[in-house]
Coordinates of C-alpha atoms and ligand atoms in Angstrom, one line a residue:
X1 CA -160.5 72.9 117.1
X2 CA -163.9 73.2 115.5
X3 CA -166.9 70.5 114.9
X4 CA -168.8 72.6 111.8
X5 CA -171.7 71.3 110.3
X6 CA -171.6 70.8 107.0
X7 CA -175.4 71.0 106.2
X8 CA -175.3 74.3 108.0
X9 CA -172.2 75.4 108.5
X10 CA -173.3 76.3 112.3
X11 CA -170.5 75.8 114.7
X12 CA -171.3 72.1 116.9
X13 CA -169.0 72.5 119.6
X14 CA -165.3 73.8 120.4
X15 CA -162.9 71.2 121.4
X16 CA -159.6 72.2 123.6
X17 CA -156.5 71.0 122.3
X18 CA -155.0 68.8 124.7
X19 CA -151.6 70.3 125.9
X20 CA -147.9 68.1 126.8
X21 CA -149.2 67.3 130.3
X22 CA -152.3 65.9 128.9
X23 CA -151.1 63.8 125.5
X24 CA -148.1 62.6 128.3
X25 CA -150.7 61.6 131.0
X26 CA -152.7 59.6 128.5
X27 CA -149.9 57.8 127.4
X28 CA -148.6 56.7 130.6
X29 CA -152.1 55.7 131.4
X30 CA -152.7 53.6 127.9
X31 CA -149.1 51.6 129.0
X32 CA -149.7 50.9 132.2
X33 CA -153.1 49.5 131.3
X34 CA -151.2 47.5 128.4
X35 CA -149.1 45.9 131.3
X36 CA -153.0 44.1 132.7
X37 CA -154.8 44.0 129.2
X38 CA -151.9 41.6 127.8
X39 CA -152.4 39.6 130.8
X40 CA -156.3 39.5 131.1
X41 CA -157.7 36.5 128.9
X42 CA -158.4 36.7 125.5
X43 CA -161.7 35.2 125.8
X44 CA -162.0 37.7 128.7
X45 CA -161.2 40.4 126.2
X46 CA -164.3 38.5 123.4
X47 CA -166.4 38.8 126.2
X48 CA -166.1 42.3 126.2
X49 CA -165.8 43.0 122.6
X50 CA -169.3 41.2 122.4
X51 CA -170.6 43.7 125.0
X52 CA -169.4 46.7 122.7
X53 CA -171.4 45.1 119.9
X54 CA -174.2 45.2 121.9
X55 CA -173.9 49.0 123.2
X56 CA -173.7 50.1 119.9
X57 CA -176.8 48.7 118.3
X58 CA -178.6 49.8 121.5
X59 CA -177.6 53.4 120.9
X60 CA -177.0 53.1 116.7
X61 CA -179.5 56.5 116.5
X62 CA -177.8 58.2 119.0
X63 CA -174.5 57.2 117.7
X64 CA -175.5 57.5 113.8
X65 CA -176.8 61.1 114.6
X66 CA -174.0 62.9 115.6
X67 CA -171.7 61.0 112.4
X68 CA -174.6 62.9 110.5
X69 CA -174.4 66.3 112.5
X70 CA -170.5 66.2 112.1
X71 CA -169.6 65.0 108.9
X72 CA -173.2 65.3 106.6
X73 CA -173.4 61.6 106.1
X74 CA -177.1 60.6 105.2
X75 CA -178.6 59.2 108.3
X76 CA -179.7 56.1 107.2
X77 CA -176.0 55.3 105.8
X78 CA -175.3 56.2 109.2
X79 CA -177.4 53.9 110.6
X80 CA -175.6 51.1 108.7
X81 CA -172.3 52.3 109.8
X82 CA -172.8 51.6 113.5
X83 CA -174.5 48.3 112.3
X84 CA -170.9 47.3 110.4
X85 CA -169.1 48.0 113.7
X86 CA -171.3 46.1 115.8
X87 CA -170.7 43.9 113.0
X88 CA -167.2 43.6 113.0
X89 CA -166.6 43.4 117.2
X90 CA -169.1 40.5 116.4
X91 CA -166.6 39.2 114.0
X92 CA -163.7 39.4 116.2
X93 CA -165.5 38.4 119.5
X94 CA -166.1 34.9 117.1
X95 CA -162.7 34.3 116.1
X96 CA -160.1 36.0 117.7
X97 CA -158.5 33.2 119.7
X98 CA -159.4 31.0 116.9
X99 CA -156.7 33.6 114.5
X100 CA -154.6 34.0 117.0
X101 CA -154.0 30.7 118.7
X102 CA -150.2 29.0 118.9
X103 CA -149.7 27.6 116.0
X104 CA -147.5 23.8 116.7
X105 CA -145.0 23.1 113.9
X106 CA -144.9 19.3 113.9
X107 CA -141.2 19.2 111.6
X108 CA -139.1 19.4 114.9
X109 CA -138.7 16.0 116.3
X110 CA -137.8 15.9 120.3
X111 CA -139.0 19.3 120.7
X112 CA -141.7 21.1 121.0
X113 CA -141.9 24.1 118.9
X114 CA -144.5 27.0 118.1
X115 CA -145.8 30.0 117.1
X116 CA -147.2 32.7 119.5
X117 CA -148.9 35.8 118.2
X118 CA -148.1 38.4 121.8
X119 CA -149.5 42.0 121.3
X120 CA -147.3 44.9 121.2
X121 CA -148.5 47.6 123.2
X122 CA -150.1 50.8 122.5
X123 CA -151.1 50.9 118.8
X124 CA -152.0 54.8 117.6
X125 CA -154.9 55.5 114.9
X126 CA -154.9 58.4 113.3
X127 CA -158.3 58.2 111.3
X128 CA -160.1 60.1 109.1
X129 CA -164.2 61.9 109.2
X130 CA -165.0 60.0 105.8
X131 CA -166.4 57.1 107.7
X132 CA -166.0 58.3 111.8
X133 CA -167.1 55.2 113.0
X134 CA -166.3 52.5 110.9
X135 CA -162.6 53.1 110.2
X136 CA -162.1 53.0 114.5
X137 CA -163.9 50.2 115.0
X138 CA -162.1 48.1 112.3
X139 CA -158.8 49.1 113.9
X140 CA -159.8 48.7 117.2
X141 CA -161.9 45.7 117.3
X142 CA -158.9 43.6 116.3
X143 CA -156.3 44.9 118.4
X144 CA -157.2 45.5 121.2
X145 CA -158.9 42.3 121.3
X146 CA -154.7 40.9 120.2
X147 CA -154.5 42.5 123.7
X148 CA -153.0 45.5 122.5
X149 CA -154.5 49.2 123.5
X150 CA -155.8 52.0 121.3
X151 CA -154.5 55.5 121.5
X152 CA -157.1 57.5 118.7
X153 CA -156.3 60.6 116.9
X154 CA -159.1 61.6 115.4
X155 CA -160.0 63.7 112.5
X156 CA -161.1 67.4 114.5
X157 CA -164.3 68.0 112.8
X158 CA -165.3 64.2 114.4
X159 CA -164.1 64.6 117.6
X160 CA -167.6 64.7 118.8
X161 CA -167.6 60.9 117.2
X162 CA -163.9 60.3 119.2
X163 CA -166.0 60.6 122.2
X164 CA -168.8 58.8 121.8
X165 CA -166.6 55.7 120.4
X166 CA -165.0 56.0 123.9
X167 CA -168.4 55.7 125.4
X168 CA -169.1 52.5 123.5
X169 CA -166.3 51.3 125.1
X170 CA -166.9 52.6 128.7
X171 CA -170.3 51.5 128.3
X172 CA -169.3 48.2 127.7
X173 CA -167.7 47.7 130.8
X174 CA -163.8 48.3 129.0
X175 CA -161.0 48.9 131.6
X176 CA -160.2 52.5 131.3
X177 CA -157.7 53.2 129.0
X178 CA -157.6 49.9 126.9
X179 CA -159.2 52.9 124.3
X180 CA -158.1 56.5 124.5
X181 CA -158.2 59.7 122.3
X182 CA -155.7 62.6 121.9
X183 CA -157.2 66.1 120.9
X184 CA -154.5 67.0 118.9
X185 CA -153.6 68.3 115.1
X186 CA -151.4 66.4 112.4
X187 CA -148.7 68.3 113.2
X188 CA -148.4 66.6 116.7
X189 CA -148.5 63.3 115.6
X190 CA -145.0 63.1 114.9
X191 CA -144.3 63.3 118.5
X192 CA -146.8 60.7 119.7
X193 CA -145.0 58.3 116.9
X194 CA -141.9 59.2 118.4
X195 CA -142.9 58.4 122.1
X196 CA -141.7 54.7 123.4
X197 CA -144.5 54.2 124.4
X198 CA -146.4 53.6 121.6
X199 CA -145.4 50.2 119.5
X200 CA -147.4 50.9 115.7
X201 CA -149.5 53.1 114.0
X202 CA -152.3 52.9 111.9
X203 CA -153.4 55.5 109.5
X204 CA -156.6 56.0 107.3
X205 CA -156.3 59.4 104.8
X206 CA -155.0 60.7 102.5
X207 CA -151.5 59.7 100.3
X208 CA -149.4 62.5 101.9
X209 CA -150.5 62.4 105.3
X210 CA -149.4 58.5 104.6
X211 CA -146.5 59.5 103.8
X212 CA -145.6 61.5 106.7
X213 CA -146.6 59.2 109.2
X214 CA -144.2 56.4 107.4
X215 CA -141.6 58.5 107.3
X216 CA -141.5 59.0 110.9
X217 CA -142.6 54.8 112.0
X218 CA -140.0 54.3 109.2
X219 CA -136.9 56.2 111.6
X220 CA -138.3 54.6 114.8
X221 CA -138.8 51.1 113.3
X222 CA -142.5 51.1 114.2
X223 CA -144.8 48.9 112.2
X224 CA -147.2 50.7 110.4
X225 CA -150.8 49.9 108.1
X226 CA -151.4 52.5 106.0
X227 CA -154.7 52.7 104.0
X228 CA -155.0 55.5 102.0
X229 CA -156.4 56.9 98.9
X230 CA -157.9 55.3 95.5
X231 CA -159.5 56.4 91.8
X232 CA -160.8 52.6 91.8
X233 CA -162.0 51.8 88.1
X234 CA -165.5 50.4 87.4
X235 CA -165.3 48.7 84.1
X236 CA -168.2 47.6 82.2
X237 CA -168.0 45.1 79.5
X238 CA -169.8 45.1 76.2
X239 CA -171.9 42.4 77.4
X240 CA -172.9 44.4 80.9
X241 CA -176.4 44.4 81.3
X242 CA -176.7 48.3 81.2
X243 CA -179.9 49.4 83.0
X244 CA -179.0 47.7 86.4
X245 CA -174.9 47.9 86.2
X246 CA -175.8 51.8 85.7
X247 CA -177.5 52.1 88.7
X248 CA -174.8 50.5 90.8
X249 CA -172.5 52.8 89.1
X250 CA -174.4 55.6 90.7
X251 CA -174.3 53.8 93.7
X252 CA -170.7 53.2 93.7
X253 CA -169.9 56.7 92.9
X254 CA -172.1 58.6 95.6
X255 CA -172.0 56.7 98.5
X256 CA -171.3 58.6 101.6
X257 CA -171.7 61.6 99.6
X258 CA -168.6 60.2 97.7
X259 CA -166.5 60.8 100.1
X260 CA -165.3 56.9 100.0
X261 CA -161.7 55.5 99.8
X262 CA -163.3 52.4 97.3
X263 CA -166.0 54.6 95.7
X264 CA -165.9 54.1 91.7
X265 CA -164.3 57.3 90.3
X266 CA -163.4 56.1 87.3
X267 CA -165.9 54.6 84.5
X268 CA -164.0 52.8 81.6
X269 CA -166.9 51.9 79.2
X270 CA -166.4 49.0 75.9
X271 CA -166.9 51.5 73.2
X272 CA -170.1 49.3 72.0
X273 CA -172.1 50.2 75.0
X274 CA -170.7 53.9 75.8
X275 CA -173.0 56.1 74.3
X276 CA -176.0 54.4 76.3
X277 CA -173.7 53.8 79.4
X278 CA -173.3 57.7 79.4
X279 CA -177.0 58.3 78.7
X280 CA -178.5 56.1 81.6
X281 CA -175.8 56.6 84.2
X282 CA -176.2 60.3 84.1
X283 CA -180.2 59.8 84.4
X284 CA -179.3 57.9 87.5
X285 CA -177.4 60.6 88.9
X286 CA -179.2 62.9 88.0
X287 CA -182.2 61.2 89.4
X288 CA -180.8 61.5 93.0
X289 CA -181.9 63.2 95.8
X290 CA -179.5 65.7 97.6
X291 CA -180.0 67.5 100.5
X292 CA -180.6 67.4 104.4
X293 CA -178.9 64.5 105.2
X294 CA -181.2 64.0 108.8
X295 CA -184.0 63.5 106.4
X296 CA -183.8 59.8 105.0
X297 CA -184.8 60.4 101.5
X298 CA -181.6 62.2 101.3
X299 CA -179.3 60.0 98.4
X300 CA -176.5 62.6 99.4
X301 CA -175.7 65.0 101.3
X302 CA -173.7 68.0 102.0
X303 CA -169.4 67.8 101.8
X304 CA -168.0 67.2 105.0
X305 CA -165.7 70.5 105.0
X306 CA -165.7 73.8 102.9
X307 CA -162.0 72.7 101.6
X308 CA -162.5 69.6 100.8
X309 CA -165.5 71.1 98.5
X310 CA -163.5 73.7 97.3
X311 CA -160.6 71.2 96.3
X312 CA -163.4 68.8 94.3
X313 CA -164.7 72.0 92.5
X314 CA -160.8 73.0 91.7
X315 CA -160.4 69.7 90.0
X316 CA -163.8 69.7 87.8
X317 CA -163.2 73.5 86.7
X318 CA -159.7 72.6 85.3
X319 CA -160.6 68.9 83.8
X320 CA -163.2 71.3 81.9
X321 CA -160.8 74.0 81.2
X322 CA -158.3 71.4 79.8
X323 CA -161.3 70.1 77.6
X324 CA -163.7 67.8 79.5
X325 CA -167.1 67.8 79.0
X326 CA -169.7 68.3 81.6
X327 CA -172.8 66.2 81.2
X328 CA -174.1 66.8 84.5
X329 CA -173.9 69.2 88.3
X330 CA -170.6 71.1 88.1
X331 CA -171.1 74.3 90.4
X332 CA -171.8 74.0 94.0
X333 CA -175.5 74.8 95.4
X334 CA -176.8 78.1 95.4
X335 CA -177.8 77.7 99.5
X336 CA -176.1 77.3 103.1
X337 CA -174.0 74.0 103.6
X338 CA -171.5 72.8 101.3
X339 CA -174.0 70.5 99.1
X340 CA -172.2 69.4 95.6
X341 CA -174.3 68.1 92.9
X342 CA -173.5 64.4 91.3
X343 CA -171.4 65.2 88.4
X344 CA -170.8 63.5 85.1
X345 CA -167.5 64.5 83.3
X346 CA -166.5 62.8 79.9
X347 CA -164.1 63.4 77.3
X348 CA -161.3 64.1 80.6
X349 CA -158.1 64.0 78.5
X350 CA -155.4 61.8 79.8
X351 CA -153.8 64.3 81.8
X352 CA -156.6 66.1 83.3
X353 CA -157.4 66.3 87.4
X354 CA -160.0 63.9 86.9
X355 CA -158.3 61.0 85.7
X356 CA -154.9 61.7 87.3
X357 CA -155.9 62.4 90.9
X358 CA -158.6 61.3 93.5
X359 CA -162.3 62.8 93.7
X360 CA -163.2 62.8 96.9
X361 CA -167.0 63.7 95.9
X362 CA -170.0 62.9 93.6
X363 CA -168.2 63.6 90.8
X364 CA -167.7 61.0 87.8
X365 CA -165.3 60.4 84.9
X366 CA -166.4 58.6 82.3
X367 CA -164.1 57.0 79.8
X368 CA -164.7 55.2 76.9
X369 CA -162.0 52.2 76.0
X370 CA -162.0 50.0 72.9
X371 CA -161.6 46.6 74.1
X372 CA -160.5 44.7 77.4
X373 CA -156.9 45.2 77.0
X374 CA -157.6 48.9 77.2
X375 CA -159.3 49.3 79.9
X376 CA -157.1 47.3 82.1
X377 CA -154.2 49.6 80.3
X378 CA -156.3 52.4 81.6
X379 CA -157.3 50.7 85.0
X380 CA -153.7 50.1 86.1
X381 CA -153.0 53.9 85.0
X382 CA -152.9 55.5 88.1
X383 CA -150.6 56.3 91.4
X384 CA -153.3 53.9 93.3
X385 CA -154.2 51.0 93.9
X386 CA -157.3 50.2 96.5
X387 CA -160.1 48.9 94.4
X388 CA -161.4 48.0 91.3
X389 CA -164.5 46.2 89.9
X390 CA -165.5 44.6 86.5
X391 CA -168.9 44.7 85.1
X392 CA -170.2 41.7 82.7
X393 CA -172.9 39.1 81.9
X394 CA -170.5 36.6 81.8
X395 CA -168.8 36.0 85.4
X396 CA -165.9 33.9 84.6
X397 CA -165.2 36.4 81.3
X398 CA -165.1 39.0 84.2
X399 CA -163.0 36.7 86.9
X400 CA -160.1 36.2 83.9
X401 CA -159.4 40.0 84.0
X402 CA -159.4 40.5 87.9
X403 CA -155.7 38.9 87.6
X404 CA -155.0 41.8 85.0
X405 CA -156.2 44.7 87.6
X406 CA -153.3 46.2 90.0
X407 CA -155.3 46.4 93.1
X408 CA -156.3 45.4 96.7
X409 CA -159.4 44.3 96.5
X410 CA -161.3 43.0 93.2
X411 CA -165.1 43.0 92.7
X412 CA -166.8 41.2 89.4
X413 CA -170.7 42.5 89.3
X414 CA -170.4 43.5 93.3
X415 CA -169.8 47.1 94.4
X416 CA -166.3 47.3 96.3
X417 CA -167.2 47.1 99.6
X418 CA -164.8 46.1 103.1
X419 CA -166.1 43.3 104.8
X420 CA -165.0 42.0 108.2
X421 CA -164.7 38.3 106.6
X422 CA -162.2 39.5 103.9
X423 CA -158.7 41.2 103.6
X424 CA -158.9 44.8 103.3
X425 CA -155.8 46.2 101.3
X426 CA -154.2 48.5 99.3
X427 CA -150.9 48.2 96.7
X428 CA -149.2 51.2 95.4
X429 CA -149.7 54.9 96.8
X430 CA -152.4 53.2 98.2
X431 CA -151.0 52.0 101.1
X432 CA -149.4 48.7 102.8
X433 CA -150.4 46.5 105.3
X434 CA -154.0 44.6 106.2
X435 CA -156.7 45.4 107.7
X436 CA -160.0 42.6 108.9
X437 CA -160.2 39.1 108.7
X438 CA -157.8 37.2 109.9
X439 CA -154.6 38.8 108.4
X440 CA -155.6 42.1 109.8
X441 CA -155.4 41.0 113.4
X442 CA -152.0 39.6 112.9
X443 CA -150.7 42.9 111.6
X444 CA -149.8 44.4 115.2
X445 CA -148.4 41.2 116.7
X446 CA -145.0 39.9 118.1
X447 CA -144.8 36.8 115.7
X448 CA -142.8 34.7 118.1
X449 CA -140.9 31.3 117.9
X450 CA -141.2 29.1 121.1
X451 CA -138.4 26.2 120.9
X452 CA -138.5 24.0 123.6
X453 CA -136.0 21.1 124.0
Ligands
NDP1 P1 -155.9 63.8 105.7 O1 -155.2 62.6 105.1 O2 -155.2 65.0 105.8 O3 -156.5 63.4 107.2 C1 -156.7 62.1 107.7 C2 -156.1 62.0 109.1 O4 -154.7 62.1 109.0 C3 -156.6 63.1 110.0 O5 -156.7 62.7 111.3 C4 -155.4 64.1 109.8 O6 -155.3 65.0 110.9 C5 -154.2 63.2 109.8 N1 -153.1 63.8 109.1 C6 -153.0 64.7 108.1 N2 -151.7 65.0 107.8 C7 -151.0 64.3 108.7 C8 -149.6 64.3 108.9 N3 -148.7 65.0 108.1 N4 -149.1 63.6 109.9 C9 -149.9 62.9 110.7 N5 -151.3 62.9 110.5 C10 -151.8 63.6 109.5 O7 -157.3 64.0 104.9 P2 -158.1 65.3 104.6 O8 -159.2 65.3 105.6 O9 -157.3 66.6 104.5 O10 -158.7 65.0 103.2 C11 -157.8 65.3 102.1 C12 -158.0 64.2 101.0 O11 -157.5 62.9 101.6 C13 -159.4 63.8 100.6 O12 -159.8 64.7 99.6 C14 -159.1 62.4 100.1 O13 -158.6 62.5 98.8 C15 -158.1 61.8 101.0 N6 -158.8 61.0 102.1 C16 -158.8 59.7 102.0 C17 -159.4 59.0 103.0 C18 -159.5 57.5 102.9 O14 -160.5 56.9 103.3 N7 -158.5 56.8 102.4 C19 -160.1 59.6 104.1 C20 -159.9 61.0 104.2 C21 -159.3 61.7 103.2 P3 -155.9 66.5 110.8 O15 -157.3 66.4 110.3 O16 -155.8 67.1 112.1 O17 -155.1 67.2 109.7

């Protein structure tokens, strides 16, 4: 199992699968330790969370380099990643008692009666590359601070990142095996699911690799969040003040190379404001700078895998061969790494890759709509349903349509963005189940009545 980078496409390291004996060993290890962590206070378990927080803004360079060797995220977005995890163990070192403490029904007179939230045990992640560090830490953070224990699967081209996460908690002064990783491929995680001892699963990815992982929690009865893909819709109102909600389209669409699951794919544009929507958006991403993404005047960088740039060039070619046009980018760069210009696609008809399925890249669809009851028609015309954002001069004008929109989370003039203060969720082939704030930590919990006469 190979770490490539993607700027180069020079080998990083060679990680061993790990065999029965091993997956077995680890699991034993992360339920024994479940059968203490449960035990051990949970301001005990802030304490410590704080401590992580602290390890991983002494070491954010160290730990945003090798998220930039791995996966080609430009290093001063990597930077801000390790900041949002130190972030969000901040969060949850704040107010985790706080979510999870006994809640006293006062209805029940003579008794005393209550809510307890009790972990569950050994909650598996299976995560993706796009964001290495982030979408651990806003698994783990919460659980295992609930008292539950992490068992990581990690995307193989970031197992260099699965490592160093485990340092963050070694380093600050975790238990062992409160946080563990398994080297293994998707086709092993079926088995781990299967295992008793592992109580839920979490999964970041893709739809189908979302599905597979339900199907399987689904036969054992395991609880599962699943956050998976999206073609979130950025819409901009006739009244959108164009030059800056262009650049934040740019934005939206590129960040972390756009390899994001709330990156803007798709651009719905009032048909008063299209033609100059089209003509300063495209100057904005054509105006960005891609290349080396260790060099921080790097807008974006390379794509994290050959296949995954191959797939995003598959999709452009054909939403051109079925009549799109191309406005910007379009063919891969002529040098080493896998480095895909921002592109700019508009006229996509209705059926084309690039309105009906997700672009996992820099690459744009532009759509013009005639009114508001269009683009929401449009908005809602997808499998997905992650994000979606609304562009306007007039707020409230924008607030009346968020009701409208079919999606997790709704943004009026604000990029989509997760936020440990907020839910973060998906409806549709998007996914179930929470993740941050308060709802998120209550996701793998024992919900249990108390009822004492
Ligand atoms: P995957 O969904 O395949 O990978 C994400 C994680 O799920 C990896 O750890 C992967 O393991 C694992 N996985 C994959 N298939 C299964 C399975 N059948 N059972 C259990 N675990 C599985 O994403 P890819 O990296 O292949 O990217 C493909 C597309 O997925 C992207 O182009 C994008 O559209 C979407 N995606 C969405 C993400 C998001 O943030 N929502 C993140 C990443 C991808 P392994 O790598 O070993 O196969």
């Amino acid at each position: 199992m190979k770490s490539i980078n993607p700027a180069t496409e020079e080998v990083i390291e060679t990680h061993e699968e790990h065999d029965e004996a091993t997956v077995d060993a680890r699991l034993d290890a992360a339920w024994d330790r479940f059968e203490s962590w449960r035990e051990t206070p949970i301001s005990r378990r802030e304490k410590l969370l704080a401590s992580a927080a602290d390890v991983l803004r002494e070491h954010s360079e160290e730990y945003a380099s090798l998220m930039t060797e791995e996966m080609g995220k430009p290093i001063e977005q990597a930077v801000s990643e390790v900041e949002k995890c130190a972030w969000v163990c901040d969060y949850y070192a704040e107010h985790a008692s706080e979510f999870l403490q006994d809640e006293h029904i006062g209805t029940v007179p003579g008794s005393k009666t209550y809510v307890s939230y009790e972990p569950i045990g050994p909650v598996l992640a299976v995560m993706p590359w796009n964001f290495p560090f982030w979408q651990v830490f806003r698994f783990a953070a919460p659980h295992i601070t609930a008292g539950n224990v992490a068992v990581l699967k990690h995307a193989p081209n970031v197992f260099g990142c699965a490592d160093a996460i485990a340092s963050v908690f070694e380093r600050a002064g975790y238990p062992d095996d409160v946080f563990t990783s398994l080297q293994i491929p998707a086709e092993r995680v079926a088995g781990v699911i299967e295992d008793d001892r592992v109580r839920g699963v979490s999964l970041t990815g893709s739809t189908r690799a979302g599905r597979a992982v339900a199907e399987t929690s689904g036969r054992e009865l395991k609880p599962t969040v699943l956050e998976l893909g999206g073609s979130d819709p950025f819409i901009v109102l006739d009244d959108a003040p164009l030059e800056a909600t262009a650049k934040q389209a740019a934005r939206a669409r590129t960040q972390n190379n756009g390899q994001s699951c709330i990156a803007a794919k798709r651009f719905l544009v009032h048909e008063g404001v299209y033609d100059e929507f089209v003509e300063r958006f495209t100057e904005e991403m054509r105006a960005l700078t891609v290349g080396d993404p260790t060099d921080p005047g790097t807008d974006v960088g390379p794509q994290a895998r050959a296949d995954l740039m191959e797939t995003l060039h598959e999709q452009v070619t054909a939403s051109v061969e079925a009549g799109a046009t191309l406005r910007l980018g379009g063919e891969p760069l002529d040098r080493p790494g896998h480095y895909y210009p921002p592109t700019v696609l508009t006229d996509v008809p209705d059926d084309a890759p690039a309105r009906t399925e997700e672009l996992f890249g820099p690459v744009a669809t532009v759509i013009e709509v005639e009114d508001e009851t269009e683009a929401i028609r449009v908005a809602n015309d997808t499998p997905y349903g992650l994000g979606a954002s609304v562009w306007t001069a007039d707020a409230e004008r924008g607030e009346a349509l968020t009701t409208k929109l079919t999606a997790g989370n709704v943004a009026v003039n604000h990029i989509v963005a997760s936020d440990p203060r907020v839910p973060f969720s998906g409806t549709k082939d998007s996914g179930y189940g929470t993740e941050l704030s308060r709802h998120g930590i209550r996701e793998f919990v024992n919900t249990k009545t108390v009822w004492v006469e």
